Amino acid sequence: MTEHAALLDVAREAVAKATEIVRSRPTFSVSAKGDRDLVTDVDTAVEDALREFLAAETPEIGILGEERGRSGDGGGRWWALDPIDGTANFARGIPLCGISLALVDGEHSTVAAIALPYLGVTYTAARGEGAFANGKRVGASTATELSDAMIAVGDFAIGQLAEEKNRARLTLLSDLGARAQKIRMLGTAAIDLAWVADGKLDAALILSNNPWDTMAGVLLVREAGGAVVDRDGSEHTVGSAATIAVGAGLRKEIVDALDRAYGVVR
C-alpha cells in the first residue's frame, strides 16, 4: 500500500468517526464566535475527537482545525480540518453540511475526505488516483456554455470590510444571474466543491480561502478533471485569496466574469 493510500484510509476513518458524532447528537448548544458566525458544541466535539485520532494515527503530521487552531509540527505536512462546514445550516436542521479533512503537503492537498452525514455520501481522493463518491468514480462537468451551467456562490463576507467585499459579490451575482442557468448559495464550501467534482454543479465560486473549508474539495475537483484557480485565474494553492472551482470548459468565462466584478482589465 502506498503512503497516500494509507493516509486516505486514515482520513476516511476520521470522517466516519465524525459522522457518528454528528448523527448521535440530537440536541446541542449554539453560541456566537464572531459577527454573524456560529459554533456549536458538536463542532468542538468533532474536532477534539478527530484531533485525538489523527495525533495517534499520524503523530508526524500537524493539524490545523477551524475551532482549535494549529498544533504539531508536520515539517510542511498538516491535516486541514473543518469539523462541520455549514454550521449555520446544521444549527437550523438544514441537512447541507459536511466534515472536511485534507492532508496538505507544501502548497497543495494530496489526500481528501468529505463526509456529508445527512446525505449518506463520503467523497474521497488521493493525488493521481481520481475522485470517488462512496467508492464510485466521479467526474466534473463538461459544460461549455454558461447558459447550461448551475453555479454555486459562497456566502457573503462578514466582519471587517464586508461592505466593500460584498459590492463585488453583488456585481458578480448580477452578471452570472443574468446568463447562467441557475445560481445557488448552499452555505457550505465542502458541498460546493464536492458537487463540482461530482458534476452536480458546473462551478463553485468561493471568494475566500480558509484551508479547512477548501483544501479537501480542491483536490476532489482536480482529481475529477475540473480546474481550481484563484480569483485572478492563476492556479490555486493553499495561500490563494479565493477558491474558484469549475469544469474545464467554463474556466475562461468564469474568470472573465470575476474580472468584470472586480474591475480588472487585462
Coordinates of C-alpha atoms in Angstrom, one line a residue:
M1 CA 0.0 0.0 0.0
T2 CA 1.3 3.4 -0.9
E3 CA 1.7 6.2 1.7
H4 CA -1.2 8.2 0.1
A5 CA -3.4 5.1 0.2
A6 CA -2.7 4.5 3.8
L7 CA -3.3 8.2 4.7
L8 CA -6.5 8.1 2.7
D9 CA -7.6 5.2 4.9
V10 CA -6.9 7.3 8.0
A11 CA -8.9 10.3 6.5
R12 CA -11.8 8.0 5.6
E13 CA -11.9 6.5 9.1
A14 CA -11.7 10.0 10.7
V15 CA -14.7 11.4 8.8
A16 CA -16.6 8.2 9.6
K17 CA -16.0 8.8 13.3
A18 CA -17.1 12.4 12.8
T19 CA -20.3 11.3 11.1
E20 CA -21.2 9.1 14.0
I21 CA -20.7 12.0 16.4
V22 CA -22.8 14.4 14.3
R23 CA -25.7 11.9 13.9
S24 CA -25.7 10.9 17.5
R25 CA -26.2 14.4 18.9
P26 CA -30.0 15.2 18.6
T27 CA -29.6 18.3 20.8
F28 CA -26.7 20.7 21.1
S29 CA -25.8 24.2 22.2
V30 CA -25.1 27.1 19.8
S31 CA -23.0 30.2 20.6
A32 CA -21.6 33.2 18.6
K33 CA -17.9 33.3 17.8
G34 CA -17.9 36.5 15.7
D35 CA -20.0 38.7 13.6
R36 CA -22.9 36.5 12.5
D37 CA -20.7 33.5 12.9
L38 CA -21.8 30.4 14.9
V39 CA -20.2 27.5 16.6
T40 CA -22.0 24.5 18.3
D41 CA -20.7 22.1 20.9
V42 CA -20.9 19.4 18.1
D43 CA -18.3 21.3 16.1
T44 CA -15.9 21.3 19.1
A45 CA -16.7 17.7 20.0
V46 CA -15.9 16.5 16.4
E47 CA -12.7 18.5 16.2
D48 CA -11.5 17.3 19.6
A49 CA -12.2 13.6 18.7
L50 CA -10.5 13.9 15.3
R51 CA -7.5 15.7 16.7
E52 CA -7.0 12.8 19.2
F53 CA -7.5 10.2 16.5
L54 CA -5.2 11.9 13.9
A55 CA -2.5 12.6 16.5
A56 CA -2.5 8.9 17.5
E57 CA -2.5 7.6 13.9
T58 CA -0.2 10.2 12.3
P59 CA 1.9 11.8 15.0
E60 CA 4.4 13.1 12.5
I61 CA 1.7 15.3 10.8
G62 CA 0.5 18.6 12.1
I63 CA -3.2 19.7 12.4
L64 CA -5.0 22.9 11.6
G65 CA -8.6 22.9 12.7
E66 CA -11.2 25.7 12.4
E67 CA -12.1 25.7 16.0
R68 CA -8.8 24.9 17.8
G69 CA -6.2 26.3 15.5
R70 CA -2.8 24.7 14.7
S71 CA -1.0 22.0 16.6
G72 CA 2.0 19.8 15.9
D73 CA 5.0 20.3 13.6
G74 CA 4.5 18.3 10.4
G75 CA 7.5 19.6 8.6
G76 CA 5.3 21.1 5.9
R77 CA 2.6 18.4 6.1
W78 CA -0.6 19.0 8.1
W79 CA -4.2 18.0 8.3
A80 CA -6.8 20.8 7.5
L81 CA -10.0 20.0 9.3
D82 CA -13.4 21.6 9.3
P83 CA -15.4 19.6 11.9
I84 CA -18.7 20.9 10.5
D85 CA -18.7 23.0 7.4
G86 CA -22.1 24.7 7.1
T87 CA -22.6 25.2 10.9
A88 CA -25.4 27.7 10.3
N89 CA -27.3 25.1 8.2
F90 CA -26.6 22.4 10.8
A91 CA -27.8 24.6 13.7
R92 CA -31.2 25.1 11.9
G93 CA -31.7 21.5 11.0
I94 CA -30.8 22.0 7.3
P95 CA -29.1 18.8 6.1
L96 CA -26.5 20.6 3.9
C97 CA -23.3 20.4 5.9
G98 CA -20.1 18.3 5.8
I99 CA -17.0 17.2 7.6
S100 CA -14.0 18.3 5.5
L101 CA -10.5 16.8 6.0
A102 CA -7.4 17.2 3.8
L103 CA -3.8 16.4 4.0
V104 CA -1.8 19.5 2.8
D105 CA 1.8 18.9 1.7
G106 CA 3.5 22.2 0.8
E107 CA 1.1 24.3 -1.2
H108 CA -1.3 21.6 -2.3
S109 CA -3.5 18.9 -0.8
T110 CA -2.7 15.3 -1.5
V111 CA -5.4 13.4 0.3
A112 CA -9.1 14.4 0.9
A113 CA -12.2 13.1 2.5
I114 CA -15.5 15.0 2.8
A115 CA -18.4 13.2 4.6
L116 CA -22.0 14.5 4.2
P117 CA -23.6 13.0 7.3
Y118 CA -27.2 13.6 6.4
L119 CA -26.9 12.7 2.8
G120 CA -25.1 9.4 3.2
V121 CA -22.2 10.2 0.9
T122 CA -18.5 10.3 1.5
Y123 CA -16.2 11.8 -1.2
T124 CA -12.6 10.8 -1.3
A125 CA -9.5 11.5 -3.3
A126 CA -5.7 10.9 -3.3
R127 CA -3.4 12.7 -5.7
G128 CA -3.2 11.0 -9.0
E129 CA -5.8 8.4 -8.1
G130 CA -9.1 10.0 -9.1
A131 CA -12.1 11.2 -7.1
F132 CA -14.8 9.0 -5.7
A133 CA -18.3 9.2 -4.0
N134 CA -18.9 6.1 -1.8
G135 CA -16.2 4.3 -3.8
K136 CA -17.6 5.2 -7.3
R137 CA -15.5 7.3 -9.5
V138 CA -16.9 10.8 -10.3
G139 CA -16.2 13.4 -12.9
A140 CA -16.5 17.1 -13.3
S141 CA -18.9 18.8 -15.7
T142 CA -18.1 19.0 -19.4
A143 CA -20.4 22.0 -20.0
T144 CA -19.0 24.7 -22.3
E145 CA -22.0 27.2 -22.3
L146 CA -22.7 29.4 -19.3
S147 CA -26.4 29.1 -20.2
D148 CA -26.2 25.4 -19.3
A149 CA -24.4 26.0 -16.0
M150 CA -25.6 25.7 -12.4
I151 CA -23.2 27.7 -10.3
A152 CA -22.8 27.8 -6.5
V153 CA -21.6 31.1 -4.9
G154 CA -20.2 31.2 -1.4
D155 CA -21.6 33.2 1.5
F156 CA -21.4 37.0 1.6
A157 CA -18.5 38.4 3.6
I158 CA -19.0 39.3 7.2
G159 CA -16.8 41.3 9.7
Q160 CA -14.2 43.9 8.7
L161 CA -14.5 45.4 5.2
A162 CA -17.6 43.3 4.5
E163 CA -19.4 46.1 2.7
E164 CA -16.6 46.6 0.3
K165 CA -16.1 42.9 -0.3
N166 CA -19.8 42.3 -0.9
R167 CA -20.0 45.1 -3.5
A168 CA -18.0 42.9 -5.9
R169 CA -20.1 39.8 -4.9
L170 CA -23.3 41.6 -5.8
T171 CA -21.9 42.7 -9.2
L172 CA -20.8 39.1 -9.8
L173 CA -24.3 37.7 -8.9
S174 CA -26.0 40.2 -11.2
D175 CA -23.7 39.3 -14.1
L176 CA -23.9 35.5 -13.7
G177 CA -27.6 35.5 -12.6
A178 CA -28.5 37.1 -16.0
R179 CA -26.6 34.5 -18.0
A180 CA -26.2 31.2 -16.1
Q181 CA -28.9 28.5 -16.0
K182 CA -29.2 28.8 -12.2
I183 CA -27.3 30.3 -9.2
R184 CA -27.3 28.5 -5.9
M185 CA -26.0 29.6 -2.4
L186 CA -25.8 26.4 -0.4
G187 CA -23.9 27.7 2.6
T188 CA -21.1 25.1 2.7
A189 CA -17.9 25.2 0.7
A190 CA -17.4 21.5 1.3
I191 CA -20.6 20.6 -0.6
D192 CA -20.0 23.3 -3.2
L193 CA -16.6 21.7 -4.1
A194 CA -17.6 18.1 -3.7
W195 CA -20.6 18.7 -6.1
V196 CA -18.4 20.3 -8.7
A197 CA -16.2 17.2 -8.5
D198 CA -19.4 15.1 -8.9
G199 CA -20.7 17.1 -11.8
K200 CA -23.8 18.2 -9.9
L201 CA -22.6 21.8 -10.1
D202 CA -20.7 23.3 -13.1
A203 CA -18.8 25.8 -10.9
A204 CA -18.4 27.0 -7.4
L205 CA -17.2 30.5 -6.6
I206 CA -15.8 30.8 -3.0
L207 CA -14.4 34.3 -2.7
S208 CA -12.3 33.4 0.3
N209 CA -9.9 30.6 1.1
N210 CA -9.8 29.2 4.6
P211 CA -7.8 25.9 4.2
W212 CA -10.1 23.9 6.4
D213 CA -13.0 24.9 4.2
T214 CA -11.5 24.3 0.8
M215 CA -8.4 22.1 0.6
A216 CA -10.2 18.8 0.6
G217 CA -12.6 19.9 -2.1
V218 CA -9.9 21.4 -4.2
L219 CA -8.2 18.0 -4.6
L220 CA -11.6 16.3 -5.3
V221 CA -12.3 18.8 -8.1
R222 CA -8.8 18.4 -9.7
E223 CA -8.9 14.6 -9.4
A224 CA -12.3 14.7 -11.1
G225 CA -10.9 16.5 -14.1
G226 CA -12.0 20.0 -13.1
A227 CA -10.0 23.2 -12.7
V228 CA -9.4 25.2 -9.5
V229 CA -8.0 28.7 -9.7
D230 CA -7.5 31.8 -7.6
R231 CA -9.7 34.9 -8.3
D232 CA -7.2 36.1 -10.9
G233 CA -7.2 32.8 -12.8
S234 CA -3.8 31.6 -11.5
E235 CA -3.6 28.1 -10.2
H236 CA -5.0 27.6 -6.7
T237 CA -2.7 26.9 -3.8
V238 CA -3.2 26.9 0.0
G239 CA -2.2 30.6 0.0
S240 CA -4.7 31.7 -2.6
A241 CA -7.2 34.5 -1.8
A242 CA -10.2 32.7 -3.4
T243 CA -11.2 29.2 -4.5
I244 CA -12.8 29.1 -7.9
A245 CA -13.7 25.5 -9.0
V246 CA -15.1 24.9 -12.4
G247 CA -15.5 22.3 -15.1
A248 CA -12.6 22.9 -17.5
G249 CA -14.9 24.1 -20.4
L250 CA -16.1 27.1 -18.4
R251 CA -12.9 28.2 -16.9
K252 CA -12.3 31.3 -19.1
E253 CA -15.9 32.5 -18.9
I254 CA -15.9 32.3 -15.1
V255 CA -12.6 34.1 -14.8
D256 CA -13.8 36.8 -17.2
A257 CA -16.9 37.3 -15.0
L258 CA -14.7 37.7 -11.9
D259 CA -12.5 40.2 -13.7
R260 CA -15.6 42.3 -14.5
A261 CA -16.9 42.1 -11.0
Y262 CA -13.6 43.3 -9.5
G263 CA -12.8 45.9 -12.2
V264 CA -9.8 44.0 -13.6
V265 CA -8.7 44.9 -17.1
R266 CA -6.3 42.5 -18.8

